[in-house]
Tab-separated table of C-alpha atoms in Angstrom:
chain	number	residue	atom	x	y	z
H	1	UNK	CA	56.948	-42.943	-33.853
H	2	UNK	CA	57.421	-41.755	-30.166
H	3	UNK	CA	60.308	-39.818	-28.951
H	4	UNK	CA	61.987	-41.421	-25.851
H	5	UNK	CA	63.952	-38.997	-23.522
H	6	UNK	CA	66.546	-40.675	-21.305
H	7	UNK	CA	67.676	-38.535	-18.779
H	8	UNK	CA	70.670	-40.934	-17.164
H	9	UNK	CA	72.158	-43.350	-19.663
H	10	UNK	CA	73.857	-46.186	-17.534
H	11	UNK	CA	72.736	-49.582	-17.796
H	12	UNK	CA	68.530	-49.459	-17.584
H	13	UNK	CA	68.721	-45.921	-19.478
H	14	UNK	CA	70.606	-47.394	-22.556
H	15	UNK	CA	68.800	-50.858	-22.624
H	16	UNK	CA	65.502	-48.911	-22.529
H	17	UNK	CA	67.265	-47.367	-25.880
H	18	UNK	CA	68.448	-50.026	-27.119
H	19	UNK	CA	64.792	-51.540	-26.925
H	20	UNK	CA	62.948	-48.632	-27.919
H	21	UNK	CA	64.783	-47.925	-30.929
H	22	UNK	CA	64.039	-51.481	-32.103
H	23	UNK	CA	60.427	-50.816	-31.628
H	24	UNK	CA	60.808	-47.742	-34.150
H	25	UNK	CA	60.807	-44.982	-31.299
H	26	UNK	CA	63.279	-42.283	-31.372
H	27	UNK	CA	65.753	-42.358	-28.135
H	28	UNK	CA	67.261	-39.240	-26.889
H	29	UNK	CA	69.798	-39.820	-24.755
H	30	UNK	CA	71.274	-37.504	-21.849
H	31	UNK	CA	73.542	-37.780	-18.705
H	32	UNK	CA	75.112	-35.269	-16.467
H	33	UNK	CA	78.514	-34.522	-17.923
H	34	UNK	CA	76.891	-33.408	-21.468
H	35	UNK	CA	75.989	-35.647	-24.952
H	36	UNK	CA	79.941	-35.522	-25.907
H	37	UNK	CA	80.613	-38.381	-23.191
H	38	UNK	CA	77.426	-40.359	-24.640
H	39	UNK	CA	79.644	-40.827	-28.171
H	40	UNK	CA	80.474	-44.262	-27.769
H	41	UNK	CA	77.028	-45.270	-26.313
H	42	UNK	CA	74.675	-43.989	-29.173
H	43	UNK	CA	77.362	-45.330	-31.549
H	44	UNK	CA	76.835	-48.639	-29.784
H	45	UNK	CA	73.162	-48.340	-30.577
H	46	UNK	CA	74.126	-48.243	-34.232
H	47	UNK	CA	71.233	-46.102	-35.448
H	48	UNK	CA	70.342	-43.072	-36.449
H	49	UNK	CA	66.796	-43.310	-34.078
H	50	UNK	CA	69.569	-42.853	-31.394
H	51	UNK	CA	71.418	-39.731	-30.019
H	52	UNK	CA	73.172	-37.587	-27.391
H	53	UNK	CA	71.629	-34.120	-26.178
H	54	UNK	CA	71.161	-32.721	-23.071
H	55	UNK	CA	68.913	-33.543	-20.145
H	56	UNK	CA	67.104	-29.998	-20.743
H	57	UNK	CA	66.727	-31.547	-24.532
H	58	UNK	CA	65.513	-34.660	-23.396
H	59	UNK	CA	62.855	-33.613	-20.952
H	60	UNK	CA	61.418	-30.562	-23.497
H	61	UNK	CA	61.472	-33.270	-26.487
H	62	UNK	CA	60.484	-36.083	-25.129
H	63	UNK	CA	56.962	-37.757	-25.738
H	64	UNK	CA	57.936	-39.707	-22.491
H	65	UNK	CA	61.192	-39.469	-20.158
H	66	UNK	CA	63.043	-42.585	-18.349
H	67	UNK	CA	64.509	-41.120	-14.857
H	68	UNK	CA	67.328	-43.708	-14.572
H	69	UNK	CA	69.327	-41.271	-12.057
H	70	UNK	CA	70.545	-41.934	-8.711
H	71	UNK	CA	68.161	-41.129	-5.981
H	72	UNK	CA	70.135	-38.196	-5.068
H	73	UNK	CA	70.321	-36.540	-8.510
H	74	UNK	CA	66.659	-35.950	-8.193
H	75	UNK	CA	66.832	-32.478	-6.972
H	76	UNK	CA	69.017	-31.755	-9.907
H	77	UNK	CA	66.510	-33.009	-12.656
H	78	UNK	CA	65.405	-29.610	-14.237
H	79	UNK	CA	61.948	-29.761	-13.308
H	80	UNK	CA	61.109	-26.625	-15.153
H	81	UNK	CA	61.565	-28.341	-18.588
H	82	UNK	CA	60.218	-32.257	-17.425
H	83	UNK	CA	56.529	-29.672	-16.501
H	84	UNK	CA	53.553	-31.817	-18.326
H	85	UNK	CA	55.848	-34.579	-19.050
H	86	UNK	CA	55.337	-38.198	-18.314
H	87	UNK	CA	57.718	-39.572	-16.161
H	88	UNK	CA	58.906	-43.234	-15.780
H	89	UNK	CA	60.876	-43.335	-12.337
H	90	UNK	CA	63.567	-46.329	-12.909
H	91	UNK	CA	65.219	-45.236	-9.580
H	92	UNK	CA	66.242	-46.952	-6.646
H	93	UNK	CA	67.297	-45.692	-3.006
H	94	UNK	CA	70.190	-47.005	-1.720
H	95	UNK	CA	71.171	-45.139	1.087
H	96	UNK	CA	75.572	-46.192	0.836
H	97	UNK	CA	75.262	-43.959	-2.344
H	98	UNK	CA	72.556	-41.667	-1.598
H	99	UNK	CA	72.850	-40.056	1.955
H	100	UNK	CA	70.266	-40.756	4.622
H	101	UNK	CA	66.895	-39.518	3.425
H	102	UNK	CA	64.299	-39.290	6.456
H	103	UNK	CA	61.389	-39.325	4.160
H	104	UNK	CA	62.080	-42.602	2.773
H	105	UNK	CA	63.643	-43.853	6.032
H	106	UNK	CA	60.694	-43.520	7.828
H	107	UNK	CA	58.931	-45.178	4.751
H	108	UNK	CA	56.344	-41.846	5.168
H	109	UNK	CA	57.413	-41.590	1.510
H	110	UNK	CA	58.017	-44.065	-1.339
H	111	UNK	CA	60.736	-43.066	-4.039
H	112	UNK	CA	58.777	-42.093	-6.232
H	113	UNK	CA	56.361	-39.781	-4.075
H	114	UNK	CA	59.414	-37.911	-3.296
H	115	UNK	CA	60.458	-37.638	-7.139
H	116	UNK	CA	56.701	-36.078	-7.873
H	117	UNK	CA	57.023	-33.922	-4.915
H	118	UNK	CA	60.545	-32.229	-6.853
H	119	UNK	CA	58.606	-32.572	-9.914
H	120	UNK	CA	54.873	-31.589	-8.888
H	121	UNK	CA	54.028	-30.435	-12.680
H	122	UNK	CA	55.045	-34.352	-13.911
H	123	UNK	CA	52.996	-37.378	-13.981
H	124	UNK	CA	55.336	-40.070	-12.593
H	125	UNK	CA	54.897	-43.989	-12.869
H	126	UNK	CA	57.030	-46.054	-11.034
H	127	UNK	CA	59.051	-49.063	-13.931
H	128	UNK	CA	61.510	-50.719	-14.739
H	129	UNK	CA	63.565	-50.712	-11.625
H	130	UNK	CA	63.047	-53.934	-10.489
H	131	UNK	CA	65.127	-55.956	-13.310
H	132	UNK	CA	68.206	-56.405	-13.939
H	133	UNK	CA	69.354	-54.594	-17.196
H	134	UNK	CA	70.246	-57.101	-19.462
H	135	UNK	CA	67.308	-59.678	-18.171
H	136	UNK	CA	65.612	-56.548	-19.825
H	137	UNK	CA	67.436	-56.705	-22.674
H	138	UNK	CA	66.874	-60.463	-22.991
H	139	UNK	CA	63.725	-61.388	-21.858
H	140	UNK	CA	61.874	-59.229	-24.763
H	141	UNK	CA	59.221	-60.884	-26.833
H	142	UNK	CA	56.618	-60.284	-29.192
H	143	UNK	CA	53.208	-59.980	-28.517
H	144	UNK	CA	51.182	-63.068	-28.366
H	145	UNK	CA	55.009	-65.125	-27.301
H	146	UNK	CA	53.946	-68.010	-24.918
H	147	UNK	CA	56.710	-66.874	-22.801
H	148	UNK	CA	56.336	-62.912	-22.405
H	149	UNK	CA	57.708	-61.399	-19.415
H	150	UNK	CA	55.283	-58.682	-17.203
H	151	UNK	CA	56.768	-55.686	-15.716
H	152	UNK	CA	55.101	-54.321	-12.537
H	153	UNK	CA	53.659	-50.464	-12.701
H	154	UNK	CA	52.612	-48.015	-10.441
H	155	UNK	CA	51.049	-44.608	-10.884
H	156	UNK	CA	48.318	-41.902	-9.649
H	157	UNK	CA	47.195	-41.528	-13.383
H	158	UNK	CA	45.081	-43.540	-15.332
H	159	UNK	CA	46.155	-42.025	-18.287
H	160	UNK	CA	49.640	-42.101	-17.715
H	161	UNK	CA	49.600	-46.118	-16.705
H	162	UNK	CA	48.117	-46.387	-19.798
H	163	UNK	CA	50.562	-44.936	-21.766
H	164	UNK	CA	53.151	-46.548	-19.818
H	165	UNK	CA	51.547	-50.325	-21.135
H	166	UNK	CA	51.338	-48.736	-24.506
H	167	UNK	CA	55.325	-48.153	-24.215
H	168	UNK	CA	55.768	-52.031	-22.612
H	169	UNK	CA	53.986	-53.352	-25.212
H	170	UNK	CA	56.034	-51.796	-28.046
H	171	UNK	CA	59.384	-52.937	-26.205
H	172	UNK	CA	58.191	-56.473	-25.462
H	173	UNK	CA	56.700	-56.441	-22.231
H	174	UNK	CA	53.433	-56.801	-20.424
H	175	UNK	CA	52.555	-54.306	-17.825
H	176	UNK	CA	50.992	-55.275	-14.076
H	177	UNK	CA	49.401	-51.965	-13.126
H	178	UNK	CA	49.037	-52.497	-9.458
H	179	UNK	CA	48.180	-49.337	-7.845
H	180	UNK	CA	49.150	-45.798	-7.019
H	181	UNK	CA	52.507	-44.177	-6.153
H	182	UNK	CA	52.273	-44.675	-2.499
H	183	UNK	CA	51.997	-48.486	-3.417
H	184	UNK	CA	55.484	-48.518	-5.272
H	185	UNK	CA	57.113	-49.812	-1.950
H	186	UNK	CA	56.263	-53.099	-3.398
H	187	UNK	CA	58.795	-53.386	-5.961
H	188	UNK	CA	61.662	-51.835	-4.076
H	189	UNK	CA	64.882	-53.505	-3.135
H	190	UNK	CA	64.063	-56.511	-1.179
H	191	UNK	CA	61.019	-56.827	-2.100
H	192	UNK	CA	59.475	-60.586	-3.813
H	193	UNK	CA	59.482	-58.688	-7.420
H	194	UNK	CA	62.612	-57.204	-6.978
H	195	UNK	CA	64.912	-59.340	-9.580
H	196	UNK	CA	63.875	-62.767	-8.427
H	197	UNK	CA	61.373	-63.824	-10.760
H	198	UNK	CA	63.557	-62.972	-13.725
H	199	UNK	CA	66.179	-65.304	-12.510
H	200	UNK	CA	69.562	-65.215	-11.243
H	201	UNK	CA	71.650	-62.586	-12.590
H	202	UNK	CA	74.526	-65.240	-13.439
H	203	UNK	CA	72.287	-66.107	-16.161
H	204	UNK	CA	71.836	-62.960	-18.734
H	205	UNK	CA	69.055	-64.634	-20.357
H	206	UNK	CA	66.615	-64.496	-17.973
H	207	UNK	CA	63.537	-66.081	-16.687
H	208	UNK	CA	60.412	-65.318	-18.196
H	209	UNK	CA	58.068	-64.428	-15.765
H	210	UNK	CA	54.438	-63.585	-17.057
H	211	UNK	CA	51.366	-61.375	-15.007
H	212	UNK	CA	50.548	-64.394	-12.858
H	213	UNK	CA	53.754	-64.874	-11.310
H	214	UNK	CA	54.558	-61.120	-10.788
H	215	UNK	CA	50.836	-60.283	-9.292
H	216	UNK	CA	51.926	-62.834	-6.621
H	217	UNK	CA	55.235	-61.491	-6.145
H	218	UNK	CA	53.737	-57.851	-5.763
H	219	UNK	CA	51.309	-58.881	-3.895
H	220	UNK	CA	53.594	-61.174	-1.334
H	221	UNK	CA	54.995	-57.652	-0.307
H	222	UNK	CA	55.534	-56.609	3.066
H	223	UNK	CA	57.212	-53.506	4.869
């Protein structure tokens, strides 16, 4: 059994729970005001694989950590504790609630570069922020299902990506490992992965969209 840390506990952060719990993990859940606001959520999870501590808790026990923060709560992720750690940046910059970064304005940085530049002692791999919560939720399957969804990945490690699959695979998901960090542009807002082969988010079900139709949506990229 794996211990998930879930630093930011919104929508992805508590599906990814929600998910990982069912697989038989153990989800540690954290946000910024402190595990007594996170009462009704792990109650909502309705197990005991599920509960509130802090982010410091959740980075130091974790066997992996979901980032499903804001882009401008990065610089207060406590990078001392998240040291070693496997990192799975669910982020997304939006600059109305973020503030103007240059970095990623001028593109010379991808989200995720500038997360592993805050957290240089991390290995961070770029998931799960290119669905919409509960298609994530939804579109789960066992392996071998006919209709299995793929989730796109990106990474500098090897061995991280291939714990990352590991995780998809327990949750109900293929993974599309398509490159390094500096690649991760390609699932970004607006880009051909980004929501649109899981279907319209009118429909909570979902589409199922397997590895062929997300390699040609990464690859169909452009910036």
């Amino acid at each position: 059994m794996a211990i998930i840390g879930l630093i930011g506990s919104g929508r992805i952060g508590s599906t990814v729970a929600r998910l990982a719990i069912h697989g038989a993990d153990e989800a540690l859940l954290s946000n910024s005001r402190g595990p007594e606001t996170l009462r009704d959520v792990v109650a909502s999870l309705g197990s005991r694989a599920a509960r509130a501590v802090t982010s410091e808790e959740a980075a130091m026990l974790g066997d992996l950590v979901v980032v499903a923060v804001p882009v401008k709560a990065y610089p207060l992720l406590p990078a001392a504790a998240l040291a070693g750690k496997l990192v799975l940046d669910a982020g997304n910059y939006h600059p109305p609630l973020d503030g103007q970064l240059p970095e990623l304005d001028d593109k010379s940085l991808t989200s995720s570069e500038y997360l592993r530049r805050l957290l240089p002692d991390a290995e961070v791999v770029k998931v799960f922020n290119n669905i919409f919560f509960k298609h994530l939720l939804n579109l789960s399957r066992p392996p071998g299902a006919v209709d299995r969804s793929t989730l796109p990945i990106a990474g500098d490690s090897a061995a991280g990506k291939r714990a990352v699959t590991g995780f998809l695979e327990s949750i109900g998901y293929d993974a599309l490992d398509y490159g390094p960090l500096a690649e991760s542009w390609r699932q970004e807002p607006g880009q051909p992965v980004y929501g649109t082969p899981y279907g319209s988010v009118d429909d909570e079900r979902g589409t199922p969209a397997g590895s062929g139709v997300i390699r040609a949506a990464v690859a169909a990229a452009a910036r």
